[in-house]
XYZ file of C-alpha atoms in Angstrom:
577
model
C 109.253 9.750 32.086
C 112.069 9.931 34.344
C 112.152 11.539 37.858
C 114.988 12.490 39.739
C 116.146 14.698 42.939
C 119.165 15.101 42.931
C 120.422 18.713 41.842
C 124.029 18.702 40.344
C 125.421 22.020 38.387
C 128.665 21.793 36.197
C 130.348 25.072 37.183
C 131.494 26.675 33.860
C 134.814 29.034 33.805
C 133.438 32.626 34.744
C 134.549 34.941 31.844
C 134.004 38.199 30.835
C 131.650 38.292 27.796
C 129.376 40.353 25.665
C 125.604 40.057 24.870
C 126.540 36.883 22.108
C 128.573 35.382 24.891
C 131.606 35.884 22.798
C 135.025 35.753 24.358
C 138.086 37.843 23.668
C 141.405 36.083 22.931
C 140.639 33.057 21.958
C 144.032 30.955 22.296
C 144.843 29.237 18.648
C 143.392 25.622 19.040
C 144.914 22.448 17.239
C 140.811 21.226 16.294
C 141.756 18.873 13.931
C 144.443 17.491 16.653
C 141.569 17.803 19.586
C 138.778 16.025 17.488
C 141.621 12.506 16.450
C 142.164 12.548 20.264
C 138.791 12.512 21.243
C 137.778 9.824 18.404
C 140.494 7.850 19.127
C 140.525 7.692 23.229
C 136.407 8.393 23.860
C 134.613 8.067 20.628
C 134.582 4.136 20.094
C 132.612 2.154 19.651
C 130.640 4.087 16.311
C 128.713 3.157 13.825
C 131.065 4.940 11.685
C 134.491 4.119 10.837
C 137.395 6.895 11.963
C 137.350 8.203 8.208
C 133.715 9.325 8.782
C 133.893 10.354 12.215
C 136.931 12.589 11.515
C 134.968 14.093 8.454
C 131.880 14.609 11.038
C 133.847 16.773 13.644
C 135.888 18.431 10.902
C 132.294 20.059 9.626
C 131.695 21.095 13.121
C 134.923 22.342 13.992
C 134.358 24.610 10.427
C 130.726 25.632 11.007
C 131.542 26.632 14.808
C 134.045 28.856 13.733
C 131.581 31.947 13.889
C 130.635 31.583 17.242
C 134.259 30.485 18.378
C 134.877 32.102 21.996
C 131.183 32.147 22.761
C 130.007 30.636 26.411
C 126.212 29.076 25.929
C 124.374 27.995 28.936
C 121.818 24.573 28.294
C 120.093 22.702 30.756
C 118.403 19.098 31.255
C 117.595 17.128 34.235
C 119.802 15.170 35.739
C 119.864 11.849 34.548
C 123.234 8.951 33.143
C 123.202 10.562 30.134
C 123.055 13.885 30.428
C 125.991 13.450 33.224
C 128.327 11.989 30.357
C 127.336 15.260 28.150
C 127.529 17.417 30.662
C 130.688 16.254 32.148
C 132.779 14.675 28.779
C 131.093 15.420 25.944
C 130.772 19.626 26.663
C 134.649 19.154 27.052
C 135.053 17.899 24.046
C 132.380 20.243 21.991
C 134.794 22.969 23.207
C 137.945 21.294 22.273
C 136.627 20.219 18.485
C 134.958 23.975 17.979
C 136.578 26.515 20.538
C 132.665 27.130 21.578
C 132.315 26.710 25.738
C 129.195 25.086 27.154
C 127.780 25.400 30.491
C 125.361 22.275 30.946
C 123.385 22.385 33.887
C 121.789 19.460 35.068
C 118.850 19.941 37.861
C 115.434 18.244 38.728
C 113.168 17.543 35.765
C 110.847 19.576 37.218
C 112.416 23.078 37.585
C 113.746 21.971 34.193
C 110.256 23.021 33.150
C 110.012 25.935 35.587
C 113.020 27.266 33.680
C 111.247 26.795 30.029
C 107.883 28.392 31.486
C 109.926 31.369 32.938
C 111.422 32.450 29.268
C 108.558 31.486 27.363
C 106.253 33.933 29.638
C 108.920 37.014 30.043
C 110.459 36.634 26.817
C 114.400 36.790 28.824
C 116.817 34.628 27.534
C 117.410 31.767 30.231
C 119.127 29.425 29.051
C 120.336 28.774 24.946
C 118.637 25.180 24.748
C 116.568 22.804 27.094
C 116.409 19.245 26.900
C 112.766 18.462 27.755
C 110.573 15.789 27.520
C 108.751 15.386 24.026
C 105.588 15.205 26.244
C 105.187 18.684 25.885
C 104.817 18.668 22.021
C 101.255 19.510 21.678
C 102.571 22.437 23.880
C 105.467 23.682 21.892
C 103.603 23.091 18.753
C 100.785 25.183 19.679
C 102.151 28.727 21.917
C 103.942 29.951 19.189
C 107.601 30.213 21.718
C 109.394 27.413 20.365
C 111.124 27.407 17.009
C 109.852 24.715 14.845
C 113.376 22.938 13.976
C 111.880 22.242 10.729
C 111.768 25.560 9.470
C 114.656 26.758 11.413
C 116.964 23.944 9.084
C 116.123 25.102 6.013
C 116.523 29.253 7.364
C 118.566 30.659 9.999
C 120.053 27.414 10.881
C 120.795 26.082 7.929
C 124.380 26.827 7.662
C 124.845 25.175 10.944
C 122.646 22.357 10.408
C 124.899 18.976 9.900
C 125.060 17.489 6.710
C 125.094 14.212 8.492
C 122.531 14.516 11.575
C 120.060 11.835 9.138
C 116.773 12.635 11.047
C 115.385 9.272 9.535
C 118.002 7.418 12.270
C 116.050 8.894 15.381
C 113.895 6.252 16.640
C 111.840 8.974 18.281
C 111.248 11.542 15.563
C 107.732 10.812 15.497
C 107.333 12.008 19.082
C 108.564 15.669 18.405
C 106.621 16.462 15.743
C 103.641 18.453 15.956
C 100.428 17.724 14.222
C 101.413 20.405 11.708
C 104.287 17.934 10.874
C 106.999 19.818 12.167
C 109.439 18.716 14.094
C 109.914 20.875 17.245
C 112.405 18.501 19.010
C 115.716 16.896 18.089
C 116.158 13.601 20.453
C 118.961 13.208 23.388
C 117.743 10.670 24.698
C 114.674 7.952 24.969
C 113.707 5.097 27.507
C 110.318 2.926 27.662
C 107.939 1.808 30.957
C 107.645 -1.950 30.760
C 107.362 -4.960 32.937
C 110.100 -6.138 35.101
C 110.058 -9.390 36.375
C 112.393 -11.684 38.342
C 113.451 -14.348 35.350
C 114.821 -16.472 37.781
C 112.132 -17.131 40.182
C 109.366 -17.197 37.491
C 112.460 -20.349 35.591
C 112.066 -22.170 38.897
C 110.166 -26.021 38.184
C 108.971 -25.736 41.757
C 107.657 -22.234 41.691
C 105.975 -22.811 38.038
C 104.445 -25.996 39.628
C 102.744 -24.415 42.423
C 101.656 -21.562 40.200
C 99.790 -23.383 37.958
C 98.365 -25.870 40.215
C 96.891 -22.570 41.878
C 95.870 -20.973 39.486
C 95.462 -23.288 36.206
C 97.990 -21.977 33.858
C 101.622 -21.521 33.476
C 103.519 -18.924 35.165
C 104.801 -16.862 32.540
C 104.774 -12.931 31.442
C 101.297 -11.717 32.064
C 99.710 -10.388 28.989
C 96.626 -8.730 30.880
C 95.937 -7.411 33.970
C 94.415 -10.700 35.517
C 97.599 -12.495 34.975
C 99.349 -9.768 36.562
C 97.484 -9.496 39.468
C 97.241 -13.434 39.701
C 100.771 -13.667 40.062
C 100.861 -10.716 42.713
C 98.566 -12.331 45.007
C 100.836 -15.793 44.090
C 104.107 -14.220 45.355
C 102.654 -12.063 47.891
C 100.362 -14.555 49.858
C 101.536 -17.436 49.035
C 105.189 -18.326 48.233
C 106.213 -15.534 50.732
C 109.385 -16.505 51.003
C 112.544 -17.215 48.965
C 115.973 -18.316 50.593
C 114.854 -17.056 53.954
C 114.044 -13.732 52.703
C 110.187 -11.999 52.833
C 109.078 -11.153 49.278
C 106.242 -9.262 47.348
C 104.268 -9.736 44.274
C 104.591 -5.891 42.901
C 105.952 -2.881 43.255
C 104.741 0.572 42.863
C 104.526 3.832 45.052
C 101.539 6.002 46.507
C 103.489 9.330 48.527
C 101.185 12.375 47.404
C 103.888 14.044 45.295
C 104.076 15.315 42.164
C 105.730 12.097 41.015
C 102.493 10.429 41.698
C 101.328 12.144 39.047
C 104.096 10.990 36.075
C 102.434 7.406 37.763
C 99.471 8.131 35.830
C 100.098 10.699 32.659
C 102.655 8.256 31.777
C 99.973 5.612 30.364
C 98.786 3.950 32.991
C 94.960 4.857 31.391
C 95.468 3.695 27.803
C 97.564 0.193 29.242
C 94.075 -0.381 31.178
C 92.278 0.566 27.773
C 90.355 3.787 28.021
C 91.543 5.588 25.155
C 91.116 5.151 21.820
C 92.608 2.847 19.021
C 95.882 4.562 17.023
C 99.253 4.844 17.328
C 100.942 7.150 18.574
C 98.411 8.184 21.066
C 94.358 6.827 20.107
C 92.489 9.356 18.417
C 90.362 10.985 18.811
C 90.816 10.294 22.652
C 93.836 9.514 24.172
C 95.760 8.221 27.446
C 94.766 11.300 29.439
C 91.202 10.950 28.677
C 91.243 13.905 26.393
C 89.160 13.668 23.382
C 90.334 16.033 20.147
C 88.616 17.086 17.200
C 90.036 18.301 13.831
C 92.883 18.785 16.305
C 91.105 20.972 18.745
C 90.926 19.521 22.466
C 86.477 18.993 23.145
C 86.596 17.805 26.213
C 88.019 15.046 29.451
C 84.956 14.817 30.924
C 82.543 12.200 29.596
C 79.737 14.174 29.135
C 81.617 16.478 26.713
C 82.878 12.712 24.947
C 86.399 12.639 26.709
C 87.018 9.135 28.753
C 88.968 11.116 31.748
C 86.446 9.755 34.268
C 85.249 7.129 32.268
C 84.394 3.340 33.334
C 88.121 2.255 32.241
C 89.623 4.928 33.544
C 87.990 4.945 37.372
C 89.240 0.758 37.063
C 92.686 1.828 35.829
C 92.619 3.824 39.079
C 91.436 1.588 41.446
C 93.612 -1.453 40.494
C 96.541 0.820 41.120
C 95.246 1.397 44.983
C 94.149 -2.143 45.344
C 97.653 -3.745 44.295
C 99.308 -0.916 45.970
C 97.872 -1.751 48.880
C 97.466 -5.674 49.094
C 100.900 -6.934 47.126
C 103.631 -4.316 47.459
C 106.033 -4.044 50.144
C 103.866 -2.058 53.406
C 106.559 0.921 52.906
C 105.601 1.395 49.533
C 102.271 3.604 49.677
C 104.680 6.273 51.334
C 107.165 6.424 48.899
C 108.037 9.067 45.929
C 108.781 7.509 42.749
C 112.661 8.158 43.185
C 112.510 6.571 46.289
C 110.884 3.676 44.662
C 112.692 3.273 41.711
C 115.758 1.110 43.822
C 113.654 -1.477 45.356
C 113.597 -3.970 42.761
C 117.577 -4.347 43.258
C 117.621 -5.112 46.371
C 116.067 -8.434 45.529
C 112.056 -8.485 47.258
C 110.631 -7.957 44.533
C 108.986 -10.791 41.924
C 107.445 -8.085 39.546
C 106.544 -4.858 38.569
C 104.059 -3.605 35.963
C 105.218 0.100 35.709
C 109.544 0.262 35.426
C 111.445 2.734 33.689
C 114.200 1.460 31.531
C 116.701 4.368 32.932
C 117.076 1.986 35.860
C 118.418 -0.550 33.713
C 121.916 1.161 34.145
C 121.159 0.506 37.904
C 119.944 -2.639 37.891
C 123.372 -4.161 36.207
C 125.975 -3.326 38.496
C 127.911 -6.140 40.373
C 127.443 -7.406 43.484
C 123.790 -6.260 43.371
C 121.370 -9.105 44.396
C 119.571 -9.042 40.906
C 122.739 -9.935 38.918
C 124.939 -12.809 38.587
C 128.284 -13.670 39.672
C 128.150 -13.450 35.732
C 127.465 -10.254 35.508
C 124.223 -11.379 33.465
C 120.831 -10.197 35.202
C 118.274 -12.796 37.208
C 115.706 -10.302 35.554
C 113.813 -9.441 32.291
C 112.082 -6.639 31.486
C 109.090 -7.392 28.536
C 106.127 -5.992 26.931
C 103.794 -4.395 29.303
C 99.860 -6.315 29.509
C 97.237 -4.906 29.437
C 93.656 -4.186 30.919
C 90.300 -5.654 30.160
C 89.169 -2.382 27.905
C 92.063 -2.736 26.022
C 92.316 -4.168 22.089
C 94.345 -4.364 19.315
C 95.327 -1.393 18.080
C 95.620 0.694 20.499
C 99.190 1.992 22.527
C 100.067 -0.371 25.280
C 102.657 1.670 26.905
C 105.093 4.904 27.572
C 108.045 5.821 25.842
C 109.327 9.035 25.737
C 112.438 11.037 24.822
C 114.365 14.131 26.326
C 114.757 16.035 23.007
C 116.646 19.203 22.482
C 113.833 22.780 22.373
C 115.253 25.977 21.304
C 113.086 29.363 21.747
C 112.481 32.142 19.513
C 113.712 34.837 22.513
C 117.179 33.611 22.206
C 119.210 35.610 20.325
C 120.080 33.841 17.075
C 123.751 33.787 17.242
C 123.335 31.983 20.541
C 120.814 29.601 19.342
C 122.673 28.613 16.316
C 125.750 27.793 18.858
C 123.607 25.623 20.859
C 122.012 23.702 17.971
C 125.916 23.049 16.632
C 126.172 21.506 20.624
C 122.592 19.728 20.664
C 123.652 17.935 17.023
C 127.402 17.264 18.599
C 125.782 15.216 21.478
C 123.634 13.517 19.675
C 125.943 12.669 15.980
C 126.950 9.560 15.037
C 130.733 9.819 15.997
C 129.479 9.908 19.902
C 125.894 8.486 19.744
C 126.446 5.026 20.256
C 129.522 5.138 22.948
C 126.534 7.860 24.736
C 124.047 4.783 24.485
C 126.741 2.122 26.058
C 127.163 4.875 28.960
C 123.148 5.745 29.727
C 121.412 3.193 27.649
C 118.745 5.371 26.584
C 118.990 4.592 22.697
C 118.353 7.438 19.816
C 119.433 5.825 17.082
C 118.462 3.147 15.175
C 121.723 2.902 13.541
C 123.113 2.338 16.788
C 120.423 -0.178 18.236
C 121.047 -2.831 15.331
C 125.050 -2.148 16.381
C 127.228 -5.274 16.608
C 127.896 -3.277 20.099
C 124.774 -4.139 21.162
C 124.789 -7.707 20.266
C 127.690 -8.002 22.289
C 126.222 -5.962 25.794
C 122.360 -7.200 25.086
C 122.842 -10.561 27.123
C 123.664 -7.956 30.076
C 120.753 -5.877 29.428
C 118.105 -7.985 30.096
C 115.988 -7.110 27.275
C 116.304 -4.092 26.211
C 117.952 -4.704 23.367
C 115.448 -7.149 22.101
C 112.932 -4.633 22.613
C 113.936 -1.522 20.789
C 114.746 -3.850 17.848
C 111.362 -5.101 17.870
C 108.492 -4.301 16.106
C 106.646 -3.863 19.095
C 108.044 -0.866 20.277
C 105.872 1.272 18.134
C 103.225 0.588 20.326
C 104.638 2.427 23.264
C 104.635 6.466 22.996
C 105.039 9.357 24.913
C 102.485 12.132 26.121
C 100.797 13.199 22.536
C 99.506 16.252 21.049
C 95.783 16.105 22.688
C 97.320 17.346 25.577
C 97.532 21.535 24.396
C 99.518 22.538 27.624
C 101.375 19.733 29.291
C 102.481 21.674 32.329
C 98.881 23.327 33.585
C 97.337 19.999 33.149
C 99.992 17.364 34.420
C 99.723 19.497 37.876
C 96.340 18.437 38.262
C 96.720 14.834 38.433
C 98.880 13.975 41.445
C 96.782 16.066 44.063
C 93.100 13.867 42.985
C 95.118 10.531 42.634
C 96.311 11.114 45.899
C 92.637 11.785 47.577
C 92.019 8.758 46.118
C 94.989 6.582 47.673
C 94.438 8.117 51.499
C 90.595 7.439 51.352
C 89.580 10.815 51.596
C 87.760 10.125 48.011
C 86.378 7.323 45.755
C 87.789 6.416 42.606
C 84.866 7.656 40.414
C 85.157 11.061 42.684
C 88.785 11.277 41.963
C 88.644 11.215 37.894
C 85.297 13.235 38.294
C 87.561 15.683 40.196
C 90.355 15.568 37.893
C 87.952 15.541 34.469
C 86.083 18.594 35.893
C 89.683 20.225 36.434
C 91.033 19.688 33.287
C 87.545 20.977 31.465
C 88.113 24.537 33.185
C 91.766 24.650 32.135
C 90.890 23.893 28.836
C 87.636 26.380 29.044
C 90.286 28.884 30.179
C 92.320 28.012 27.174
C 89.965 28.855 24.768
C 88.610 31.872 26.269
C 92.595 33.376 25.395
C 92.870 32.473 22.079
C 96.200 32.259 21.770
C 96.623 28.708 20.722
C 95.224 29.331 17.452
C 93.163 27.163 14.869
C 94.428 24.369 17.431
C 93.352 25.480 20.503
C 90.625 24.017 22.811
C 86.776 24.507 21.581
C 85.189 22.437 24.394
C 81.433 20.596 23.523
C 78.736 21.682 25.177
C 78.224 18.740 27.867
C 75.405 16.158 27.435
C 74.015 13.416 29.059
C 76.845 10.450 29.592
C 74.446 7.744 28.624
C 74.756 9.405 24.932
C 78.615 9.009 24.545
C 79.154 5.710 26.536
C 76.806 4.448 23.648
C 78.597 5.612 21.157
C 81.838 3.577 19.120
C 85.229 3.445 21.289
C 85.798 5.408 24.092
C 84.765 6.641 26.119
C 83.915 2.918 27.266
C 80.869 1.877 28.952
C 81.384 -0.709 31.742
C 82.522 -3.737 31.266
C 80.178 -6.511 33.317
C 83.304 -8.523 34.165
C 86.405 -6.859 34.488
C 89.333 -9.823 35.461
C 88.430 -11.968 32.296
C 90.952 -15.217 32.542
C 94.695 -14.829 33.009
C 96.865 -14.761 29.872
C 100.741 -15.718 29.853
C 103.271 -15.996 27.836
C 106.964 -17.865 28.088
C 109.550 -15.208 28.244
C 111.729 -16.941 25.507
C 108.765 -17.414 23.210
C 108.426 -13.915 23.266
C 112.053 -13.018 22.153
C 111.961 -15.417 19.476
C 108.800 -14.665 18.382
C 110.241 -10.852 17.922
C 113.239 -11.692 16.555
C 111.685 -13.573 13.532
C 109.544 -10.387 12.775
């Protein structure tokens, strides 16, 4: 998921208002004249033609007219996307409806803060909250969140758009609780693949002396072994390119909370120690937790989770070890934000865990990972995967920031912010919003002629999201009954386990023991219902580690041979799926 620091607050117009944030004297608006303006000079490209998109933001501009005057307040972290909403498209919400919209964009994490604080005091904080869909099993459980399925076809339904085509959201899937509701509308979505330099890995001389060290051809690693082969390759051995010192990976290691998103965002299930399933390996998944008849059991092994399992205590320890022997010497004291621009500077031959919210970052001229072009001397491509992986089970992250409404907003309010979450997210704007942040909603808008035209400038990404494989990558799953209690826990052992001060194995026994209590706590409330945890009563290891899937017992060798795979075999081989 994506990180940020920086805090930046669009300052709404202070106005006087009453408890539905409705204001007097409303001016007379020309809507129909605002909404041809904004098609014609913002909204374009779209997968619709004007006809439609002018018949799109006439229902809006007729279904706001209710709540015309009011001021809502939303909020999401601050990220490319939710700049242009926050900053363009709230202007033009209030132009096409008369309703006002304060979007506030701050750090991901007091995003959550926020959603806690009005979920626990019942107060009315903000109207709507972009958040990631990693929290479903959260929202789907508490009870706080209105299940957008039920609000669609109730209080909502009047203002529920008769072309918002739920089918079109690549990312549907990922806000919908195991009830099969959807709690979530998408905003925005981005995956965590490899990055790689395309140019160095194209050069005859540096695919020679690859494969004369190593015995087979340079290529995109499709395990861990051929990652970490060509690490050590770049790091220790070619050293050097065009005068300049260079390094095999990149990563981070600062004890922060970011360290943390390092991990919960897949890292265990790409080294294998969940189980097979898409979206998220039942019945245990990435974090180790196993579930039963939807009820959370256990993390710990000896209650059948895989949290400190064999695969996960590798997954761990391959992290420190490359961390520490082929990235950059500053990298072990760096937060993920401070990270996240290294690659662009142009050190860097590869990285196993990139975000593709940089890729807006990575494209820019002059930088020293693009072209005089303006095409990019890197790829990004599917992520490999470690030696307890196998088919069938997710090989990666991908997430999206999704639009949550709660039940202790008033309803006027929260049927004015569902109008804006729909507006931001419709057809008429989506796909210009995609060419601006390139974190892609629609599917509608991925198979775009648009994105024909900018996906030699992407690097990938395009290929990617139109390619079957993408299903295999998923966000933070429903196993995981209350994302924010538990995600805390994981930065604090990983970190023990970076500095020294603990083992691997001590870290993930640390971290499985921590999550059991929470969970224990969990179900010792009751208030999560026929879904909540019901822990197992803990047993001897030996019993689960013999039992089908995970959790996994050791493996006797775990860097089987290196596996590769030419870059442009790849895309061809996904575009003729």
């Amino acid at each position: 998921m994506l990180r940020t620091v920086l805090v930046l607050i669009l300052a709404g117009t202070l106005v006087a208002c009453g408890d539905n944030g409705a204001q007097p004297n409303q001016p007379d608006m020309d809507y129909a004249g605002n909404a041809q303006r904004w098609i014609a000079e913002e909204f374009q490209p779209s997968t619709l033609s004007e006809a439609e998109q002018t018949a799109e933001m006439a229902w809006f501009t007729a279904a706001s007219e209710p709540y015309r005057g009011m001021t809502i307040n939303v909020v999401s972290e601050t990220l490319t996307t939710h700049e242009y909403e926050s900053e363009t498209l709230a202007r033009a919400f209030f132009d096409i409806t008369g309703i006002r919209v304060n979007h506030d964009l701050i750090q991901e994490g007091d995003v959550i803060e926020k959603l806690q604080t009005q979920m626990q005091s019942g107060e009315n904080v903000y109207d709507a909250y972009v958040n990631d869909s990693d929290l479903i099993g959260t929202h789907s459980r508490y009870g706080y969140v209105i299940a957008l399925s039920d609000f669609m076809t109730g209080d909502g339904q009047a203002v529920t758009s008769p072309t918002l085509d739920l089918d079109d959201f690549i990312g549907i899937s990922f806000t919908t609780g195991p009830d099969g509701k959807i709690y979530q509308l998408p905003d925005q979505q981005f995956a965590n693949l490899y990055w790689f330099r395309y140019d160095w890995f194209s050069n005859p001389e540096i695919q020679a002396q690859f494969e004369q060290q190593y015995g087979y051809a340079l290529g995109v690693p499709i395990n861990w072994s051929a990652y970490e082969d060509i690490a050590e390759f770049f790091t220790n051995h070619v050293q050097q390119i065009d005068g300049q010192t260079i390094y095999g990976h990149m990563d981070y290691g600062k004890k922060d909370p970011s360290l943390g998103w390092r991990f919960t965002d897949a890292w265990l299930s790409m080294a294998g120690a969940g189980d097979a399933g898409i979206p998220n390996g039942l019945p245990v998944d990435e974090w180790g937790i196993r579930v039963e008849n939807c009820r959370p059991v256990g993390s710990s092994v000896s209650r059948g989770g895989a949290a400190n399992g064999p695969a996960a205590v590798y997954a761990l320890q391959k992290y420190i070890d490359w961390l520490k022997q082929y990235a950059p010497p500053q990298a072990g004291g760096m937060t993920f934000s401070e990270a996240g621009p290294v690659p662009a500077q142009g050190q860097i031959a590869q990285q196993i865990f990139w975000y593709t919210t940089f890729t807006a970052d990575m494209i820019k001229e002059g930088l020293a990972v693009v072209n005089a072009d303006g095409t990019p001397k890197w790829r990004m491509a599917p992520s490999p995967h470690g030696p307890y992986w196998s088919e069938g089970m997710k090989l990666g992250y991908q997430d999206t920031g999704a639009w949550t409404l709660l039940k202790s907003t008033p309803l006027a309010r929260r049927q004015a912010a569902w109008l804006y979450a729909q507006f931001v997210t419709a057809k008429t704007v989506s796909l210009k919003k995609t060419l601006v942040g390139l974190t892609p909603i629609r599917d509608s808008d991925i198979r775009s002629q648009a994105m024909t035209d900018m996906a030699p400038r992407l690097g990938g990404l395009v290929e990617f999201y139109r390619s079957p494989a993408r299903t295999a990558w998923t966000p933070t799953g429903t196993n995981v009954p209350d994302y924010p209690k538990l995600a805390q826990l994981w930065w604090a052992n990983v970190a023990n386990a970076v500095s020294g001060e603990s083992s691997a194995q001590a870290a993930m026994d640390s971290l499985a023991e921590q999550q059991d209590k929470v969970l224990a706590r969990l179900q010792r409330h009751g208030v999560q219902g026929e879904c909540g945890p019901q822990l197992n009563e803990p047993r001897d290891p030996a019993y689960w580690l013999g039992q089908p899937g995970a959790p996994k017992p050791k493996l006797a060798d775990e860097k089987p041979q290196g596996k590769t795979v030419a870059y442009d075999e790849l895309i061809k081989s996904w575009q003729s799926d």
